[in-house]
Amino acid sequence: MELLSGKPVSERIDRFVRSAVNEDEVALSSFLIGADPSSIIYSRSKLRKGESLGIDVRVRDYPPDVGECRLIEDLDRDASDEHVSGIMIERPLPGGLSLDRLMERVPPAKDVEGLHPVNYGKLGLGSFRFIPPTPLGALLMLRHYGIETSGKDILVIGRSPNVGRALAQLLSMKRPWANATVTLAHSGTGDLARWVGRSDIIITAAGRPALVRGDMVRDGTVIIDLGINSTGDGSIVGDVDIPSMEGVDVRVTPTPGGTGPVTVSSMFLNVAVARTRELYGKLPETDRMITEIYGG
Ligand code: NAD
């Protein structure tokens, strides 16, 4: 087993973001409504990362009973603020708030999570403006480690729109970084082991510990583990049972230390993409891997 660390990948993305943002005044506005513990942790990690990248992260903090009118007012203000290049709404939202209605106030050019219906529709049509950060991070992991996808059999586990389903669409596109034959497995898949055992690459985002085990995979498989599961004792594990992979000929991302930091960096990459496209119409060509995916 070889572990594929996320650290060099997120460092590489961060270098690109710093050079793209340069000395510009760039802000990401993050709407945090209510007190969901994982959203608070994610928000804090974005604050730290933003600081290190020279991006001003403005966390808009609201009580769970904030009215939709107030949120819409603030979203509209950020929408017209020229320094705010990215707007994101942390999920889950407290009951009673409609994500769809709030998303409608985010201009597609600032929707750095790629979830506005216009952007998601564009992704399905193959002419995307933003790739949602988690799938983007998975693609960049594969590229960074030189893992060929073209002509390969890829199994994506998990069908949520922002992770698994978006990845399945992207990886089946006719692009140099995709062009794979994709199977999308989900909670209704009858015999997961059958699909795991016949795939060259597995990308799992099910949120189920030990879903993929060493006795299920074939030699040479690459596994990108997006799952984040808390163990109850304060630590986290992915969907892959790492101990069972000992002695198996696989390359796998560990959790922690794998895809998590790459997702956060990819979110900021989307902010940098939004900013540089807005200002210059194209990205700096400082990293071929990134310009290959997002266009020059
Ligand atoms: P979700 O709950 O919306 O989706 C989970 C998916 O897994 C569903 O589509 C379900 O059909 C599928 N699934 C559940 N049990 C299954 C099983 N036994 N076999 C096959 N498929 C099964 O969750 P999500 O938002 O897509 O997130 C999925 C996981 O990814 C979670 O652990 C989440 O914490 C993690 N996540 C990680 C990152 C990252 O940066 N690495 C980012 C976002 C989400």
mmCIF file of N, CA and C in Angstrom, residues 5 7 21 26 28 51 76 108 141 175 184 194 208 216 218 221 230 242 259 277:
data_model
loop_
_atom_site.group_PDB
_atom_site.id
_atom_site.type_symbol
_atom_site.label_atom_id
_atom_site.label_comp_id
_atom_site.label_asym_id
_atom_site.label_seq_id
_atom_site.Cartn_x
_atom_site.Cartn_y
_atom_site.Cartn_z
ATOM 1 N N SER A 5 -0.591 11.434 -0.083
ATOM 2 C CA SER A 5 -0.862 12.551 0.823
ATOM 3 C C SER A 5 -1.508 13.729 0.080
ATOM 4 N N LYS A 7 -1.145 16.771 1.179
ATOM 5 C CA LYS A 7 -0.375 17.976 1.498
ATOM 6 C C LYS A 7 0.302 18.612 0.265
ATOM 7 N N VAL A 21 -3.894 35.767 -6.971
ATOM 8 C CA VAL A 21 -4.505 36.849 -6.190
ATOM 9 C C VAL A 21 -3.533 38.006 -6.028
ATOM 10 N N VAL A 26 -9.067 40.802 -2.339
ATOM 11 C CA VAL A 26 -10.040 39.770 -2.720
ATOM 12 C C VAL A 26 -10.718 39.232 -1.462
ATOM 13 N N LEU A 28 -13.776 36.512 0.267
ATOM 14 C CA LEU A 28 -14.747 35.418 0.180
ATOM 15 C C LEU A 28 -15.753 35.642 1.303
ATOM 16 N N GLU A 51 -6.342 33.646 5.472
ATOM 17 C CA GLU A 51 -5.297 34.527 5.994
ATOM 18 C C GLU A 51 -3.950 34.179 5.355
ATOM 19 N N ASP A 76 -27.418 40.289 -1.240
ATOM 20 C CA ASP A 76 -27.459 41.287 -2.316
ATOM 21 C C ASP A 76 -26.317 42.292 -2.173
ATOM 22 N N PRO A 108 -24.059 33.924 -10.393
ATOM 23 C CA PRO A 108 -23.311 32.733 -10.831
ATOM 24 C C PRO A 108 -21.802 32.968 -10.910
ATOM 25 N N MET A 141 -6.082 15.778 -7.254
ATOM 26 C CA MET A 141 -5.286 14.698 -6.628
ATOM 27 C C MET A 141 -4.822 13.721 -7.718
ATOM 28 N N ARG A 175 -12.313 14.871 -21.931
ATOM 29 C CA ARG A 175 -11.248 15.819 -21.591
ATOM 30 C C ARG A 175 -10.009 15.004 -21.257
ATOM 31 N N LEU A 184 -21.545 4.753 -11.133
ATOM 32 C CA LEU A 184 -21.924 5.516 -9.943
ATOM 33 C C LEU A 184 -22.687 4.590 -8.990
ATOM 34 N N ARG A 194 -18.649 -6.245 -5.997
ATOM 35 C CA ARG A 194 -18.472 -6.626 -7.404
ATOM 36 C C ARG A 194 -17.898 -5.448 -8.199
ATOM 37 N N ARG A 208 -19.288 6.318 5.094
ATOM 38 C CA ARG A 208 -19.471 5.030 5.781
ATOM 39 C C ARG A 208 -18.094 4.431 6.089
ATOM 40 N N MET A 216 -11.521 -6.514 -1.055
ATOM 41 C CA MET A 216 -12.463 -6.239 -2.155
ATOM 42 C C MET A 216 -11.757 -5.742 -3.418
ATOM 43 N N ARG A 218 -8.714 -5.041 -6.399
ATOM 44 C CA ARG A 218 -7.726 -5.826 -7.153
ATOM 45 C C ARG A 218 -6.388 -5.067 -7.155
ATOM 46 N N THR A 221 -5.075 -0.936 -7.875
ATOM 47 C CA THR A 221 -6.183 0.031 -7.753
ATOM 48 C C THR A 221 -5.715 1.314 -7.066
ATOM 49 N N SER A 230 -16.653 10.717 11.799
ATOM 50 C CA SER A 230 -16.051 10.876 13.125
ATOM 51 C C SER A 230 -16.227 9.573 13.901
ATOM 52 N N ILE A 242 -8.178 1.368 6.148
ATOM 53 C CA ILE A 242 -6.748 1.422 5.835
ATOM 54 C C ILE A 242 -5.978 0.195 6.367
ATOM 55 N N THR A 259 -7.710 13.985 1.400
ATOM 56 C CA THR A 259 -8.455 14.914 0.540
ATOM 57 C C THR A 259 -8.987 16.166 1.256
ATOM 58 N N ARG A 277 -10.682 35.805 -13.646
ATOM 59 C CA ARG A 277 -11.530 35.839 -14.847
ATOM 60 C C ARG A 277 -12.231 37.182 -14.956
#
